[in-house]
């Protein structure tokens, strides 16, 4: 079975490829010659994931799934949430987003946060959603070089190292995306 994963994020692609069993071939947007930016204009992770997946299905004709992920910080009332990618501004880098989060939490004792991923799968036009979350806390400073995004400041519950200090398979086994993909794979096997 061929399935497009509606992303060009190489980190997300490689995280997902190792989680999906043989028999399911994952294609990237690049693989299907889709070089445009996908619309992502709703105010929820669910809405954005569906919007991206449906766009690929409608315009390129492939069965497809898309994910949208947000970092939700308790004392910031769920921010950055759906705005996680551009929290520090339109053209910002991951480093800028991290610095803004650390600044907003400066002196704050409650650092509880979670990552939440929603995957929207479109098969022959019909849509199914899968969700995964990973609870943890925001560290006082950055640690680690693996992963991407907010990984250097996210300490998952029960671990003494950040996502950025974990190998990809270690992160995948406990991460928000790993859990959502597990549900997706289970569904595809039914
Ligand atoms: P999106 O799902 O690509 O829209 O991601 C939104 C934002 O969350 C981006 O800034 C990503 O870098 C960040 N993000 C998504 N997944 C992860 C993750 O697994 N770890 C750390 N940051 C992530």
mmCIF file with all atom_site columns, N, CA and C in Angstrom, residues 132-165:
data_model
loop_
_atom_site.group_PDB
_atom_site.id
_atom_site.type_symbol
_atom_site.label_atom_id
_atom_site.label_alt_id
_atom_site.label_comp_id
_atom_site.label_asym_id
_atom_site.label_entity_id
_atom_site.label_seq_id
_atom_site.pdbx_PDB_ins_code
_atom_site.Cartn_x
_atom_site.Cartn_y
_atom_site.Cartn_z
_atom_site.occupancy
_atom_site.B_iso_or_equiv
_atom_site.pdbx_formal_charge
_atom_site.auth_seq_id
_atom_site.auth_comp_id
_atom_site.auth_asym_id
_atom_site.auth_atom_id
_atom_site.pdbx_PDB_model_num
ATOM 1   N N  . UNK A 1 132 ? -2.332 11.488 19.652 1.00 0.00 ? 132 UNK A N  1
ATOM 2   C CA . UNK A 1 132 ? -1.360 10.976 20.617 1.00 0.00 ? 132 UNK A CA 1
ATOM 3   C C  . UNK A 1 132 ? -0.839 12.138 21.440 1.00 0.00 ? 132 UNK A C  1
ATOM 4   N N  . UNK A 1 133 ? -0.594 11.877 22.732 1.00 0.00 ? 133 UNK A N  1
ATOM 5   C CA . UNK A 1 133 ? 0.009  12.962 23.513 1.00 0.00 ? 133 UNK A CA 1
ATOM 6   C C  . UNK A 1 133 ? 1.124  12.431 24.389 1.00 0.00 ? 133 UNK A C  1
ATOM 7   N N  . UNK A 1 134 ? 2.019  13.331 24.745 1.00 0.00 ? 134 UNK A N  1
ATOM 8   C CA . UNK A 1 134 ? 3.128  12.983 25.630 1.00 0.00 ? 134 UNK A CA 1
ATOM 9   C C  . UNK A 1 134 ? 3.244  14.093 26.668 1.00 0.00 ? 134 UNK A C  1
ATOM 10  N N  . UNK A 1 135 ? 3.080  13.685 27.959 1.00 0.00 ? 135 UNK A N  1
ATOM 11  C CA . UNK A 1 135 ? 3.118  14.674 29.038 1.00 0.00 ? 135 UNK A CA 1
ATOM 12  C C  . UNK A 1 135 ? 4.539  14.835 29.555 1.00 0.00 ? 135 UNK A C  1
ATOM 13  N N  . UNK A 1 136 ? 4.830  16.023 30.018 1.00 0.00 ? 136 UNK A N  1
ATOM 14  C CA . UNK A 1 136 ? 6.166  16.261 30.552 1.00 0.00 ? 136 UNK A CA 1
ATOM 15  C C  . UNK A 1 136 ? 6.273  17.654 31.115 1.00 0.00 ? 136 UNK A C  1
ATOM 16  N N  . UNK A 1 137 ? 7.485  18.197 31.079 1.00 0.00 ? 137 UNK A N  1
ATOM 17  C CA . UNK A 1 137 ? 7.659  19.578 31.537 1.00 0.00 ? 137 UNK A CA 1
ATOM 18  C C  . UNK A 1 137 ? 8.738  20.302 30.742 1.00 0.00 ? 137 UNK A C  1
ATOM 19  N N  . UNK A 1 138 ? 8.700  21.616 30.829 1.00 0.00 ? 138 UNK A N  1
ATOM 20  C CA . UNK A 1 138 ? 9.691  22.442 30.134 1.00 0.00 ? 138 UNK A CA 1
ATOM 21  C C  . UNK A 1 138 ? 10.895 22.626 31.054 1.00 0.00 ? 138 UNK A C  1
ATOM 22  N N  . UNK A 1 139 ? 12.062 22.337 30.522 1.00 0.00 ? 139 UNK A N  1
ATOM 23  C CA . UNK A 1 139 ? 13.286 22.438 31.322 1.00 0.00 ? 139 UNK A CA 1
ATOM 24  C C  . UNK A 1 139 ? 13.673 23.921 31.529 1.00 0.00 ? 139 UNK A C  1
ATOM 25  N N  . UNK A 1 140 ? 14.672 24.136 32.392 1.00 0.00 ? 140 UNK A N  1
ATOM 26  C CA . UNK A 1 140 ? 15.114 25.524 32.634 1.00 0.00 ? 140 UNK A CA 1
ATOM 27  C C  . UNK A 1 140 ? 15.999 26.025 31.505 1.00 0.00 ? 140 UNK A C  1
ATOM 28  N N  . UNK A 1 141 ? 16.694 25.086 30.832 1.00 0.00 ? 141 UNK A N  1
ATOM 29  C CA . UNK A 1 141 ? 17.560 25.470 29.707 1.00 0.00 ? 141 UNK A CA 1
ATOM 30  C C  . UNK A 1 141 ? 17.554 24.368 28.667 1.00 0.00 ? 141 UNK A C  1
ATOM 31  N N  . UNK A 1 142 ? 18.314 24.600 27.582 1.00 0.00 ? 142 UNK A N  1
ATOM 32  C CA . UNK A 1 142 ? 18.306 23.606 26.492 1.00 0.00 ? 142 UNK A CA 1
ATOM 33  C C  . UNK A 1 142 ? 19.281 22.461 26.792 1.00 0.00 ? 142 UNK A C  1
ATOM 34  N N  . UNK A 1 143 ? 18.918 21.265 26.350 1.00 0.00 ? 143 UNK A N  1
ATOM 35  C CA . UNK A 1 143 ? 19.846 20.128 26.461 1.00 0.00 ? 143 UNK A CA 1
ATOM 36  C C  . UNK A 1 143 ? 19.623 19.164 25.307 1.00 0.00 ? 143 UNK A C  1
ATOM 37  N N  . UNK A 1 144 ? 20.731 18.792 24.643 1.00 0.00 ? 144 UNK A N  1
ATOM 38  C CA . UNK A 1 144 ? 20.663 17.789 23.585 1.00 0.00 ? 144 UNK A CA 1
ATOM 39  C C  . UNK A 1 144 ? 20.653 18.362 22.188 1.00 0.00 ? 144 UNK A C  1
ATOM 40  N N  . UNK A 1 145 ? 21.071 17.508 21.238 1.00 0.00 ? 145 UNK A N  1
ATOM 41  C CA . UNK A 1 145 ? 21.221 17.950 19.841 1.00 0.00 ? 145 UNK A CA 1
ATOM 42  C C  . UNK A 1 145 ? 20.387 17.125 18.873 1.00 0.00 ? 145 UNK A C  1
ATOM 43  N N  . UNK A 1 146 ? 19.740 16.071 19.377 1.00 0.00 ? 146 UNK A N  1
ATOM 44  C CA . UNK A 1 146 ? 18.923 15.225 18.489 1.00 0.00 ? 146 UNK A CA 1
ATOM 45  C C  . UNK A 1 146 ? 17.578 15.904 18.232 1.00 0.00 ? 146 UNK A C  1
ATOM 46  N N  . UNK A 1 147 ? 16.778 15.280 17.347 1.00 0.00 ? 147 UNK A N  1
ATOM 47  C CA . UNK A 1 147 ? 15.409 15.721 17.155 1.00 0.00 ? 147 UNK A CA 1
ATOM 48  C C  . UNK A 1 147 ? 15.283 17.074 16.480 1.00 0.00 ? 147 UNK A C  1
ATOM 49  N N  . UNK A 1 148 ? 14.241 17.797 16.811 1.00 0.00 ? 148 UNK A N  1
ATOM 50  C CA . UNK A 1 148 ? 13.970 19.078 16.164 1.00 0.00 ? 148 UNK A CA 1
ATOM 51  C C  . UNK A 1 148 ? 13.000 19.881 17.021 1.00 0.00 ? 148 UNK A C  1
ATOM 52  N N  . UNK A 1 149 ? 12.668 21.067 16.529 1.00 0.00 ? 149 UNK A N  1
ATOM 53  C CA . UNK A 1 149 ? 11.659 21.909 17.193 1.00 0.00 ? 149 UNK A CA 1
ATOM 54  C C  . UNK A 1 149 ? 11.985 22.166 18.659 1.00 0.00 ? 149 UNK A C  1
ATOM 55  N N  . UNK A 1 150 ? 11.000 21.896 19.501 1.00 0.00 ? 150 UNK A N  1
ATOM 56  C CA . UNK A 1 150 ? 11.127 22.187 20.935 1.00 0.00 ? 150 UNK A CA 1
ATOM 57  C C  . UNK A 1 150 ? 11.797 21.040 21.712 1.00 0.00 ? 150 UNK A C  1
ATOM 58  N N  . UNK A 1 151 ? 12.313 20.033 21.012 1.00 0.00 ? 151 UNK A N  1
ATOM 59  C CA . UNK A 1 151 ? 12.873 18.864 21.704 1.00 0.00 ? 151 UNK A CA 1
ATOM 60  C C  . UNK A 1 151 ? 13.910 19.199 22.796 1.00 0.00 ? 151 UNK A C  1
ATOM 61  N N  . UNK A 1 152 ? 14.804 20.192 22.583 1.00 0.00 ? 152 UNK A N  1
ATOM 62  C CA . UNK A 1 152 ? 15.830 20.448 23.615 1.00 0.00 ? 152 UNK A CA 1
ATOM 63  C C  . UNK A 1 152 ? 15.293 20.967 24.948 1.00 0.00 ? 152 UNK A C  1
ATOM 64  N N  . UNK A 1 153 ? 14.004 21.387 24.988 1.00 0.00 ? 153 UNK A N  1
ATOM 65  C CA . UNK A 1 153 ? 13.480 21.899 26.272 1.00 0.00 ? 153 UNK A CA 1
ATOM 66  C C  . UNK A 1 153 ? 12.303 21.070 26.782 1.00 0.00 ? 153 UNK A C  1
ATOM 67  N N  . UNK A 1 154 ? 12.102 19.891 26.193 1.00 0.00 ? 154 UNK A N  1
ATOM 68  C CA . UNK A 1 154 ? 10.969 19.067 26.660 1.00 0.00 ? 154 UNK A CA 1
ATOM 69  C C  . UNK A 1 154 ? 11.466 17.811 27.350 1.00 0.00 ? 154 UNK A C  1
ATOM 70  N N  . UNK A 1 155 ? 11.100 17.701 28.632 1.00 0.00 ? 155 UNK A N  1
ATOM 71  C CA . UNK A 1 155 ? 11.488 16.556 29.453 1.00 0.00 ? 155 UNK A CA 1
ATOM 72  C C  . UNK A 1 155 ? 10.248 15.681 29.647 1.00 0.00 ? 155 UNK A C  1
ATOM 73  N N  . UNK A 1 156 ? 10.172 14.522 28.965 1.00 0.00 ? 156 UNK A N  1
ATOM 74  C CA . UNK A 1 156 ? 8.975  13.691 29.128 1.00 0.00 ? 156 UNK A CA 1
ATOM 75  C C  . UNK A 1 156 ? 8.905  13.105 30.536 1.00 0.00 ? 156 UNK A C  1
ATOM 76  N N  . UNK A 1 157 ? 7.689  12.944 31.062 1.00 0.00 ? 157 UNK A N  1
ATOM 77  C CA . UNK A 1 157 ? 7.519  12.383 32.410 1.00 0.00 ? 157 UNK A CA 1
ATOM 78  C C  . UNK A 1 157 ? 8.179  11.022 32.530 1.00 0.00 ? 157 UNK A C  1
ATOM 79  N N  . UNK A 1 158 ? 8.901  10.820 33.643 1.00 0.00 ? 158 UNK A N  1
ATOM 80  C CA . UNK A 1 158 ? 9.513  9.516  33.907 1.00 0.00 ? 158 UNK A CA 1
ATOM 81  C C  . UNK A 1 158 ? 10.913 9.379  33.327 1.00 0.00 ? 158 UNK A C  1
ATOM 82  N N  . UNK A 1 159 ? 11.416 10.428 32.694 1.00 0.00 ? 159 UNK A N  1
ATOM 83  C CA . UNK A 1 159 ? 12.763 10.381 32.096 1.00 0.00 ? 159 UNK A CA 1
ATOM 84  C C  . UNK A 1 159 ? 13.610 11.525 32.655 1.00 0.00 ? 159 UNK A C  1
ATOM 85  N N  . UNK A 1 160 ? 14.937 11.299 32.630 1.00 0.00 ? 160 UNK A N  1
ATOM 86  C CA . UNK A 1 160 ? 15.799 12.359 33.129 1.00 0.00 ? 160 UNK A CA 1
ATOM 87  C C  . UNK A 1 160 ? 16.580 12.995 31.993 1.00 0.00 ? 160 UNK A C  1
ATOM 88  N N  . UNK A 1 161 ? 16.084 12.873 30.792 1.00 0.00 ? 161 UNK A N  1
ATOM 89  C CA . UNK A 1 161 ? 16.699 13.547 29.646 1.00 0.00 ? 161 UNK A CA 1
ATOM 90  C C  . UNK A 1 161 ? 15.628 14.082 28.703 1.00 0.00 ? 161 UNK A C  1
ATOM 91  N N  . UNK A 1 162 ? 16.002 15.121 27.980 1.00 0.00 ? 162 UNK A N  1
ATOM 92  C CA . UNK A 1 162 ? 15.039 15.740 27.062 1.00 0.00 ? 162 UNK A CA 1
ATOM 93  C C  . UNK A 1 162 ? 14.890 14.876 25.812 1.00 0.00 ? 162 UNK A C  1
ATOM 94  N N  . UNK A 1 163 ? 13.867 15.184 25.017 1.00 0.00 ? 163 UNK A N  1
ATOM 95  C CA . UNK A 1 163 ? 13.699 14.497 23.732 1.00 0.00 ? 163 UNK A CA 1
ATOM 96  C C  . UNK A 1 163 ? 14.954 14.656 22.874 1.00 0.00 ? 163 UNK A C  1
ATOM 97  N N  . UNK A 1 164 ? 15.621 15.805 22.991 1.00 0.00 ? 164 UNK A N  1
ATOM 98  C CA . UNK A 1 164 ? 16.805 16.050 22.153 1.00 0.00 ? 164 UNK A CA 1
ATOM 99  C C  . UNK A 1 164 ? 18.033 15.279 22.629 1.00 0.00 ? 164 UNK A C  1
ATOM 100 N N  . UNK A 1 165 ? 17.919 14.636 23.795 1.00 0.00 ? 165 UNK A N  1
ATOM 101 C CA . UNK A 1 165 ? 19.017 13.786 24.281 1.00 0.00 ? 165 UNK A CA 1
ATOM 102 C C  . UNK A 1 165 ? 18.716 12.306 24.025 1.00 0.00 ? 165 UNK A C  1
#
